[in-house]
Short mmCIF file of C-alpha atoms in Angstrom, two decimals:
data_model
loop_
_atom_site.label_atom_id
_atom_site.label_comp_id
_atom_site.label_asym_id
_atom_site.label_seq_id
_atom_site.Cartn_x
_atom_site.Cartn_y
_atom_site.Cartn_z
CA UNK V 1005 3.29 3.93 -30.30
CA UNK V 1006 -0.04 3.48 -31.69
CA UNK V 1007 -2.99 3.72 -29.31
CA UNK V 1008 -2.85 -0.26 -28.86
CA UNK V 1009 0.58 -0.41 -27.95
CA UNK V 1010 0.81 1.77 -25.58
CA UNK V 1011 -2.51 -0.02 -23.69
CA UNK V 1012 -1.24 -3.64 -23.96
CA UNK V 1013 2.67 -2.27 -23.02
CA UNK V 1014 1.22 -0.50 -19.71
CA UNK V 1015 -1.45 -3.52 -18.81
CA UNK V 1016 0.59 -6.14 -19.47
CA UNK V 1017 4.43 -6.13 -20.46
CA UNK V 1018 4.93 -3.36 -17.67
CA UNK V 1019 2.41 -5.07 -15.85
CA UNK V 1020 2.82 -2.31 -12.64
CA UNK V 1021 2.03 -5.35 -10.27
CA UNK V 1022 4.12 -8.41 -11.32
CA UNK V 1023 6.89 -5.92 -13.50
CA UNK V 1024 7.45 -3.03 -11.46
CA UNK V 1025 6.47 -4.74 -8.07
CA UNK V 1026 3.90 -1.25 -7.25
CA UNK V 1027 0.73 -1.25 -5.33
CA UNK V 1028 1.65 -4.63 -3.77
CA UNK V 1029 -0.24 -3.27 -0.44
CA UNK V 1030 -3.65 -2.99 -2.10
CA UNK V 1031 -3.49 -5.98 -3.51
CA UNK V 1032 -2.90 -8.13 -0.57
CA UNK V 1033 -5.27 -6.31 1.39
CA UNK V 1034 -8.45 -7.00 -0.51
CA UNK V 1035 -7.91 -9.96 -2.15
CA UNK V 1036 -9.60 -12.31 0.04
CA UNK V 1037 -13.01 -11.84 -1.78
CA UNK V 1038 -13.54 -11.41 -5.36
CA UNK V 1039 -16.64 -8.80 -4.80
CA UNK V 1040 -14.11 -6.54 -3.13
CA UNK V 1041 -11.29 -6.89 -5.33
CA UNK V 1042 -13.29 -6.38 -8.27
CA UNK V 1043 -14.78 -2.90 -6.84
CA UNK V 1044 -11.46 -2.05 -5.86
CA UNK V 1045 -9.46 -2.62 -9.19
CA UNK V 1046 -12.42 -0.19 -10.70
CA UNK V 1047 -11.62 2.43 -8.08
CA UNK V 1048 -7.62 1.85 -9.29
CA UNK V 1049 -8.81 2.23 -12.69
CA UNK V 1050 -11.70 5.36 -12.82
CA UNK V 1051 -8.81 7.33 -10.69
CA UNK V 1052 -5.28 6.04 -12.35
CA UNK V 1053 -7.51 6.86 -15.60
CA UNK V 1054 -8.38 10.24 -15.14
CA UNK V 1055 -5.59 11.54 -12.68
CA UNK V 1056 -3.36 10.97 -15.59
CA UNK V 1057 -5.67 12.85 -18.12
CA UNK V 1058 -6.14 15.78 -16.04
CA UNK V 1059 -1.97 15.51 -14.89
CA UNK V 1060 -1.10 16.05 -18.48
CA UNK V 1061 -3.77 18.07 -19.58
CA UNK V 1062 -2.28 20.40 -17.06
CA UNK V 1063 1.54 19.49 -17.43
CA UNK V 1064 2.73 22.75 -20.11
CA UNK V 1065 1.36 24.89 -16.77
CA UNK V 1066 2.78 23.07 -13.57
CA UNK V 1067 6.10 24.41 -12.44
CA UNK V 1068 8.75 21.28 -11.74
CA UNK V 1069 8.91 22.03 -8.33
CA UNK V 1070 5.57 21.76 -7.03
CA UNK V 1071 4.52 18.31 -9.46
CA UNK V 1072 4.88 15.88 -7.17
CA UNK V 1073 1.91 17.84 -4.33
CA UNK V 1074 -0.65 19.32 -7.92
CA UNK V 1075 0.32 15.44 -8.81
CA UNK V 1076 -0.71 14.31 -5.55
CA UNK V 1077 -4.07 16.63 -5.22
CA UNK V 1078 -5.56 15.98 -8.39
CA UNK V 1079 -5.03 11.79 -8.14
CA UNK V 1080 -6.83 12.73 -4.12
CA UNK V 1081 -9.82 14.45 -5.46
CA UNK V 1082 -10.33 11.54 -8.04
CA UNK V 1083 -9.79 9.43 -5.15
CA UNK V 1084 -12.26 11.11 -2.64
CA UNK V 1085 -14.73 11.17 -5.35
CA UNK V 1086 -14.45 7.46 -5.40
CA UNK V 1087 -14.64 6.74 -1.63
CA UNK V 1088 -18.08 9.25 -1.44
CA UNK V 1089 -19.96 7.32 -4.38
CA UNK V 1090 -18.57 4.21 -2.55
CA UNK V 1091 -19.94 5.20 1.01
CA UNK V 1092 -23.39 6.29 -0.82
CA UNK V 1093 -24.15 3.13 -3.06
CA UNK V 1094 -22.07 0.41 -1.93
CA UNK V 1095 -21.97 0.73 2.19
CA UNK V 1096 -21.67 -2.95 3.22
CA UNK V 1097 -18.30 -3.48 0.42
CA UNK V 1098 -17.06 0.44 1.50
CA UNK V 1099 -17.07 -1.22 4.97
CA UNK V 1100 -14.70 -4.02 3.91
CA UNK V 1101 -12.52 -1.95 2.24
CA UNK V 1102 -11.93 0.13 5.05
CA UNK V 1103 -8.73 2.45 4.59
CA UNK V 1104 -8.00 0.40 1.46
CA UNK V 1105 -9.90 2.65 -0.81
CA UNK V 1106 -8.12 6.45 0.68
CA UNK V 1107 -5.01 4.42 0.54
CA UNK V 1108 -5.24 4.54 -3.62
CA UNK V 1109 -3.92 8.02 -2.87
CA UNK V 1110 -0.55 6.50 -1.90
CA UNK V 1111 -0.75 3.69 -4.05
CA UNK V 1112 2.37 3.48 -5.75
CA UNK V 1113 0.86 2.62 -9.32
CA UNK V 1114 -0.99 6.41 -10.05
CA UNK V 1115 2.25 8.06 -8.69
CA UNK V 1116 4.17 6.11 -10.91
CA UNK V 1117 2.12 6.45 -14.23
CA UNK V 1118 1.77 9.99 -13.51
CA UNK V 1119 5.51 9.90 -12.84
CA UNK V 1120 6.55 7.98 -16.07
CA UNK V 1121 4.00 9.10 -18.38
CA UNK V 1122 1.20 11.94 -17.72
CA UNK V 1123 4.29 14.25 -17.38
CA UNK V 1124 5.33 13.99 -20.70
CA UNK V 1125 2.44 12.74 -23.17
CA UNK V 1126 -1.13 14.13 -24.39
CA UNK V 1127 -4.02 13.59 -22.61
CA UNK V 1128 -5.75 10.98 -24.91
CA UNK V 1129 -2.47 8.81 -24.36
CA UNK V 1130 -2.11 9.64 -20.82
CA UNK V 1131 -5.58 8.33 -20.36
CA UNK V 1132 -5.57 5.14 -21.99
CA UNK V 1133 -2.19 4.06 -21.05
CA UNK V 1134 -3.36 4.87 -17.33
CA UNK V 1135 -6.32 2.46 -18.30
CA UNK V 1136 -3.82 -0.34 -19.15
CA UNK V 1137 -2.29 0.02 -16.02
CA UNK V 1138 -5.89 0.03 -13.94
CA UNK V 1139 -6.98 -3.22 -16.11
CA UNK V 1140 -3.44 -4.76 -15.65
CA UNK V 1141 -3.76 -4.42 -11.86
CA UNK V 1142 -7.35 -5.44 -11.63
CA UNK V 1143 -6.44 -8.97 -13.44
CA UNK V 1144 -4.02 -9.44 -11.12
CA UNK V 1145 -6.56 -8.80 -8.27
CA UNK V 1146 -8.92 -11.20 -9.40
CA UNK V 1147 -6.66 -13.93 -10.27
CA UNK V 1148 -5.03 -13.85 -6.40
CA UNK V 1149 -8.21 -13.06 -4.92
CA UNK V 1150 -9.98 -16.36 -6.72
CA UNK V 1151 -7.80 -18.74 -5.92
CA UNK V 1152 -7.78 -17.41 -1.97
CA UNK V 1153 -11.54 -17.21 -2.26
CA UNK V 1154 -12.03 -20.23 -3.66
CA UNK V 1155 -10.37 -22.29 -1.64
CA UNK V 1156 -10.64 -19.88 1.78
CA UNK V 1157 -14.29 -20.09 1.69
CA UNK V 1158 -15.51 -22.58 -1.22
CA UNK V 1159 -16.94 -19.89 -2.90
CA UNK V 1160 -16.71 -18.10 -6.81
CA UNK V 1161 -18.23 -14.25 -6.25
CA UNK V 1162 -19.95 -15.58 -3.02
CA UNK V 1163 -21.64 -18.20 -5.11
CA UNK V 1164 -20.91 -21.67 -3.58
CA UNK V 1165 -18.84 -23.87 -6.05
CA UNK V 1166 -17.24 -26.46 -3.65
CA UNK V 1167 -20.07 -28.26 -1.56
CA UNK V 1168 -19.94 -29.21 1.59
CA UNK V 1169 -17.71 -31.76 1.95
CA UNK V 1170 -14.90 -29.04 0.95
CA UNK V 1171 -13.01 -28.20 3.98
CA UNK V 1172 -12.01 -24.36 4.08
CA UNK V 1173 -8.66 -23.56 4.29
CA UNK V 1174 -8.96 -20.90 6.86
CA UNK V 1175 -5.27 -20.14 5.93
CA UNK V 1176 -5.89 -18.82 2.69
CA UNK V 1177 -8.84 -15.71 4.47
CA UNK V 1178 -5.89 -14.68 6.76
CA UNK V 1179 -2.20 -12.68 5.60
CA UNK V 1180 0.55 -15.22 4.89
CA UNK V 1181 -1.48 -16.86 2.21
CA UNK V 1182 -1.72 -13.56 0.27
CA UNK V 1183 2.43 -13.41 0.14
CA UNK V 1184 3.07 -16.60 -0.70
CA UNK V 1185 0.05 -16.55 -3.83
CA UNK V 1186 1.77 -13.07 -5.13
CA UNK V 1187 4.98 -14.92 -4.88
CA UNK V 1188 3.85 -17.97 -7.01
CA UNK V 1189 2.28 -15.93 -9.31
CA UNK V 1190 5.10 -13.49 -9.94
CA UNK V 1191 7.86 -16.76 -10.31
CA UNK V 1192 4.81 -18.42 -12.72
CA UNK V 1193 4.28 -15.06 -15.17
CA UNK V 1194 8.52 -14.73 -14.96
CA UNK V 1195 8.97 -18.29 -16.12
CA UNK V 1196 6.31 -17.87 -18.69
CA UNK V 1197 6.81 -15.01 -20.43
CA UNK V 1198 9.94 -13.38 -19.33
CA UNK V 1199 13.66 -14.52 -20.56
CA UNK V 1200 15.39 -14.14 -16.86
CA UNK V 1201 19.07 -13.49 -17.20
CA UNK V 1202 21.27 -16.17 -15.64
CA UNK D 887 -14.66 -0.07 23.13
CA UNK D 888 -12.21 0.46 25.35
CA UNK D 889 -8.58 -0.50 25.17
CA UNK D 890 -5.77 0.37 26.95
CA UNK D 891 -3.52 2.60 25.38
CA UNK D 892 -0.92 0.63 26.76
CA UNK D 893 -2.31 -2.48 25.38
CA UNK D 894 -2.79 -0.79 22.12
CA UNK D 895 0.69 -0.05 22.04
CA UNK D 896 1.58 -3.97 22.19
CA UNK D 897 -1.06 -4.80 20.35
CA UNK D 898 0.21 -2.49 17.70
CA UNK D 899 3.45 -4.55 17.26
CA UNK D 900 2.64 -7.66 17.82
CA UNK D 901 -1.39 -8.89 16.75
CA UNK D 902 -1.71 -6.62 14.64
CA UNK D 903 1.32 -5.88 12.99
CA UNK D 904 0.99 -3.04 10.18
CA UNK D 905 2.90 -4.69 7.50
CA UNK D 906 2.37 -8.73 8.04
CA UNK D 907 -1.24 -8.50 8.95
CA UNK D 908 -2.68 -4.94 7.18
CA UNK D 909 0.03 -4.85 4.20
CA UNK D 910 1.06 -1.59 5.45
CA UNK D 911 4.39 0.58 3.61
CA UNK D 912 4.75 -2.72 1.41
CA UNK D 913 6.84 -0.56 -1.41
CA UNK D 914 9.46 0.68 0.46
CA UNK D 915 9.87 -2.69 2.48
CA UNK D 916 10.68 -4.47 -0.07
CA UNK D 917 13.33 -1.78 -2.10
CA UNK D 918 14.79 -1.14 0.58
CA UNK D 919 15.49 -3.91 3.03
CA UNK D 920 18.83 -5.35 0.49
CA UNK D 921 21.05 -3.65 4.27
CA UNK D 922 20.43 -3.75 7.43
CA UNK D 923 21.69 -0.98 8.15
CA UNK D 924 19.47 1.10 5.85
CA UNK D 925 16.52 -0.73 7.23
CA UNK D 926 17.26 0.53 10.68
CA UNK D 927 17.01 4.39 9.27
CA UNK D 928 14.18 4.17 7.31
CA UNK D 929 12.59 1.98 9.94
CA UNK D 930 12.95 4.37 12.92
CA UNK D 931 12.66 7.21 10.48
CA UNK D 932 9.08 5.93 9.94
CA UNK D 933 8.46 5.26 13.80
CA UNK D 934 9.17 9.08 14.29
CA UNK D 935 6.68 10.37 11.70
CA UNK D 936 4.36 8.07 12.07
CA UNK D 937 4.19 8.81 16.09
CA UNK D 938 3.91 12.41 14.68
CA UNK D 939 1.93 12.71 12.31
CA UNK D 940 -0.75 9.95 14.24
CA UNK D 941 -0.80 12.68 16.71
CA UNK D 942 -1.35 15.80 14.46
CA UNK D 943 -4.16 13.74 12.18
CA UNK D 944 -6.33 12.91 15.26
CA UNK D 945 -5.84 16.70 15.87
CA UNK D 946 -6.43 17.98 13.00
CA UNK D 947 -9.56 15.72 12.09
CA UNK D 948 -11.16 16.29 15.50
CA UNK D 949 -10.42 19.73 16.26
CA UNK D 950 -10.49 21.54 12.76
CA UNK D 951 -12.34 18.95 10.58
CA UNK D 952 -15.48 17.76 12.24
CA UNK D 953 -16.26 21.33 13.77
CA UNK D 954 -16.46 22.80 10.28
CA UNK D 955 -17.83 19.61 8.53
CA UNK D 956 -15.29 19.31 6.53
CA UNK D 957 -14.61 15.30 7.04
CA UNK D 958 -14.89 14.60 3.40
CA UNK D 959 -11.44 16.51 2.85
CA UNK D 960 -9.49 14.05 5.34
CA UNK D 961 -7.64 12.66 2.52
CA UNK D 962 -6.03 15.30 0.80
CA UNK D 963 -6.21 16.97 3.70
CA UNK D 964 -3.71 14.25 5.97
CA UNK D 965 -1.64 13.93 3.25
CA UNK D 966 -0.84 17.41 3.19
CA UNK D 967 -0.35 17.62 7.50
CA UNK D 968 2.01 14.39 6.20
CA UNK D 969 4.23 15.71 3.57
CA UNK D 970 4.31 19.21 5.52
CA UNK D 971 5.88 17.44 8.68
CA UNK D 972 8.21 15.64 6.84
CA UNK D 973 9.41 18.24 5.00
CA UNK D 974 10.27 20.71 8.37
CA UNK D 975 11.47 17.64 9.57
CA UNK D 976 13.76 17.25 7.12
CA UNK D 977 14.95 21.05 7.63
CA UNK D 978 14.92 20.85 11.35
CA UNK D 979 17.26 17.67 11.30
CA UNK D 980 19.78 19.12 8.20
CA UNK D 981 20.13 22.49 10.24
CA UNK D 982 20.85 21.11 14.22
CA UNK D 983 22.03 17.30 13.63
CA UNK D 984 24.10 17.08 10.98
CA UNK D 985 25.00 13.32 11.99
CA UNK D 986 21.34 11.97 11.87
CA UNK D 987 20.50 13.85 8.36
CA UNK D 988 23.34 11.30 6.77
CA UNK D 989 21.89 8.06 8.46
CA UNK D 990 18.43 9.59 8.50
CA UNK D 991 17.13 12.24 6.35
CA UNK D 992 18.08 10.13 3.12
CA UNK D 993 14.52 8.08 3.60
CA UNK D 994 12.36 11.31 4.95
CA UNK D 995 11.70 11.84 1.08
CA UNK D 996 10.75 7.94 0.96
CA UNK D 997 8.33 8.55 3.67
CA UNK D 998 5.64 10.92 2.34
CA UNK D 999 4.81 7.95 -0.33
CA UNK D 1000 5.25 5.06 2.39
CA UNK D 1001 1.32 3.61 2.84
CA UNK D 1002 1.66 2.47 6.20
CA UNK D 1003 1.90 6.67 7.84
CA UNK D 1004 -1.44 7.33 5.27
CA UNK D 1005 -2.65 4.28 6.35
CA UNK D 1006 -2.05 4.51 10.40
CA UNK D 1007 -4.20 8.09 10.05
CA UNK D 1008 -7.36 6.92 8.37
CA UNK D 1009 -7.20 3.67 10.59
CA UNK D 1010 -7.85 6.23 13.50
CA UNK D 1011 -10.20 7.54 12.13
CA UNK D 1012 -12.54 4.14 11.35
CA UNK D 1013 -11.73 3.28 14.25
CA UNK D 1014 -12.71 6.11 16.72
CA UNK D 1015 -9.52 6.32 18.61
CA UNK D 1016 -9.60 9.06 21.41
CA UNK D 1017 -6.05 10.53 21.74
CA UNK D 1018 -3.80 8.63 23.61
CA UNK D 1019 -4.74 5.88 21.81
CA UNK D 1020 -3.71 7.50 18.34
CA UNK D 1021 -0.36 7.57 19.68
CA UNK D 1022 0.35 4.77 20.52
CA UNK D 1023 -1.45 2.47 18.33
CA UNK D 1024 1.39 5.09 15.84
CA UNK D 1025 4.05 4.41 17.79
CA UNK D 1026 3.57 0.71 18.50
CA UNK D 1027 2.75 0.37 14.49
CA UNK D 1028 6.32 2.63 13.82
CA UNK D 1029 7.90 0.16 16.31
CA UNK D 1030 5.93 -2.94 14.59
CA UNK D 1031 7.57 -1.68 11.31
CA UNK D 1032 10.91 -1.22 12.31
CA UNK D 1033 10.57 -5.03 13.30
CA UNK D 1034 9.38 -6.55 10.29
CA UNK D 1035 11.75 -4.64 7.93
CA UNK D 1036 14.52 -5.67 9.96
CA UNK D 1037 13.86 -9.07 10.54
CA UNK D 1038 13.71 -9.42 6.09
CA UNK D 1039 16.85 -7.41 5.87
CA UNK D 1040 18.68 -9.92 8.11
CA UNK D 1041 17.40 -13.05 6.32
CA UNK D 1042 18.33 -11.07 2.99
CA UNK D 1043 22.16 -10.34 3.83
CA UNK D 1044 22.42 -14.51 4.60
CA UNK D 1045 20.56 -15.56 1.33
CA UNK D 1046 22.84 -13.79 -0.37
CA UNK D 1047 24.61 -16.55 -1.43
CA UNK D 1048 21.84 -18.88 -1.64
CA UNK D 1049 20.60 -21.02 -4.79
CA UNK D 1050 17.37 -19.36 -5.51
CA UNK D 1051 15.26 -19.85 -8.60
CA UNK D 1052 15.76 -17.76 -11.17
CA UNK D 1053 12.35 -16.53 -11.74
CA UNK D 1054 11.77 -15.43 -8.03
CA UNK D 1055 14.90 -13.50 -7.33
CA UNK D 1056 14.30 -10.79 -6.09
CA UNK D 1057 10.78 -9.32 -4.26
CA UNK D 1058 9.61 -13.31 -5.66
CA UNK D 1059 11.71 -14.33 -2.98
CA UNK D 1060 10.88 -11.28 -0.13
CA UNK D 1061 7.32 -12.04 -0.46
CA UNK D 1062 7.65 -16.12 0.36
CA UNK D 1063 10.17 -14.61 3.59
CA UNK D 1064 7.29 -12.22 4.48
CA UNK D 1065 5.06 -15.08 3.80
CA UNK D 1066 6.37 -17.13 6.29
CA UNK D 1067 7.06 -14.15 9.38
CA UNK D 1068 3.27 -13.74 8.86
CA UNK D 1069 2.74 -16.98 9.51
CA UNK D 1070 4.96 -17.08 12.62
CA UNK D 1071 3.26 -13.43 14.12
CA UNK D 1072 -0.02 -15.24 13.90
CA UNK D 1073 0.88 -17.54 17.14
CA UNK D 1074 0.56 -13.80 18.49
CA UNK D 1075 -3.10 -13.35 17.36
CA UNK D 1076 -5.91 -14.20 19.97
CA UNK D 1077 -4.52 -12.78 22.88
CA UNK D 1078 -5.69 -9.06 22.53
CA UNK D 1079 -8.57 -8.36 20.01
CA UNK D 1080 -7.66 -4.92 18.57
CA UNK D 1081 -10.50 -3.88 15.83
#
C-alpha cells in the first residue's frame, strides 16, 4: 500500500469510531463544545501517531509476552506529555476536559492501532496510520460537537451564531443527546457509504 | 466539600451514573451486552475490581506519589496498579474458586482496558475524595455500571426479533437505547449534586 492509501484507509474506510465502534467514551463526553473536541482530537492525534511510531520502532526487540504492557507504557508517556502541556498552556480547557485527557490511555483506538498496525509495519507507515486514525477520530468529534454546540448554546467555536431569538435546547448539553447524535451519525454513514448486507 | 460516603454511594449509582452520564466503559458495554448472563458476569467483575482499585489507587496516590513528588506519573502508576491487581485476582480465583473462575474469570482480562476503572481512579484524585468517599464512590460506580449493562442486555434480548433499519443494527440501536436510558436517569438528577 502507498502512504496515501494507508492514510485514507485508516482515516475513513476503517474509521475507528463509526466502523470499528472504538473510542466511544471520549467521543461522547467531550463533544458538548467544539473547542474541547478540537483540543481532545489534537491530543489523540499526537499520542496515537507518536505512540505508533515508537511501538513500531522497537517492535523487533519487544518480547511477545510483555507486549501489551510495553505498549501501554509508551502510550502513557505520550499522554502524560499532552496532559502536562494542557495544564501549563490551557488551564481552562484542561479543567473542563478533566479526567478525559488521562483516559486517552485506555482509549481503545490507541491500543487497537498499536496491535493491528504498528506491531507489524515499519515506523514511517505506522506514523501515517496513526495520523490517519487520529484525524478520522477528530473529524467525528467535530461533527458531533458542531451539532451539539449549535443547538445547545447557539454558538460555533464560541462565536454567537444564532441570535437571542434562539431557545437553547438544554437536552443537547446533557448526556442523552450525545448517544442519539452518535447513533444517527453511524446510521447515516452506514446507509451512505457502506453497502449493508441484508 | 463534605459529602457523606453513604450519599456518595447512591449518587454514584443514580445521579452520576458512570456510564449514562460520564460515558465511561462504553467499549465493553456495547460488545458484551448481547447476553444477560455474560453481562452479569462482566458487571460483577467490574464491581469487584472497581471497589478494590479505587481503594488501592487512593493509597498509592496519597501515601506514595504525593509525598515523593511524583504526581505527574499518576496515569502510568494507576494503570500498572490496575493491571497488576487484575492479574493477581485472576490467579487467586483460578486457584481457590474454579467455579467462580468460569463465570467471572474470562472477563477479567477485558477489565484492564475498561476505561470505567481508570476513569474512577482519576475522578477520585481530581475531586479530592477522602479514603471512605473513594471506596463508596468506587463501589457505587461499579453497581451503577452493572445496572446499566444489565438493563441494556435485557432490552437487547427482547429486541432480537424486532425489525431494525439495516444501518442502525448492532451498535447504532444499542446507542439509541442507551440514550433513552440516560434520558430516564436524568429524572434522578438534582436530588444530590456530586461534583
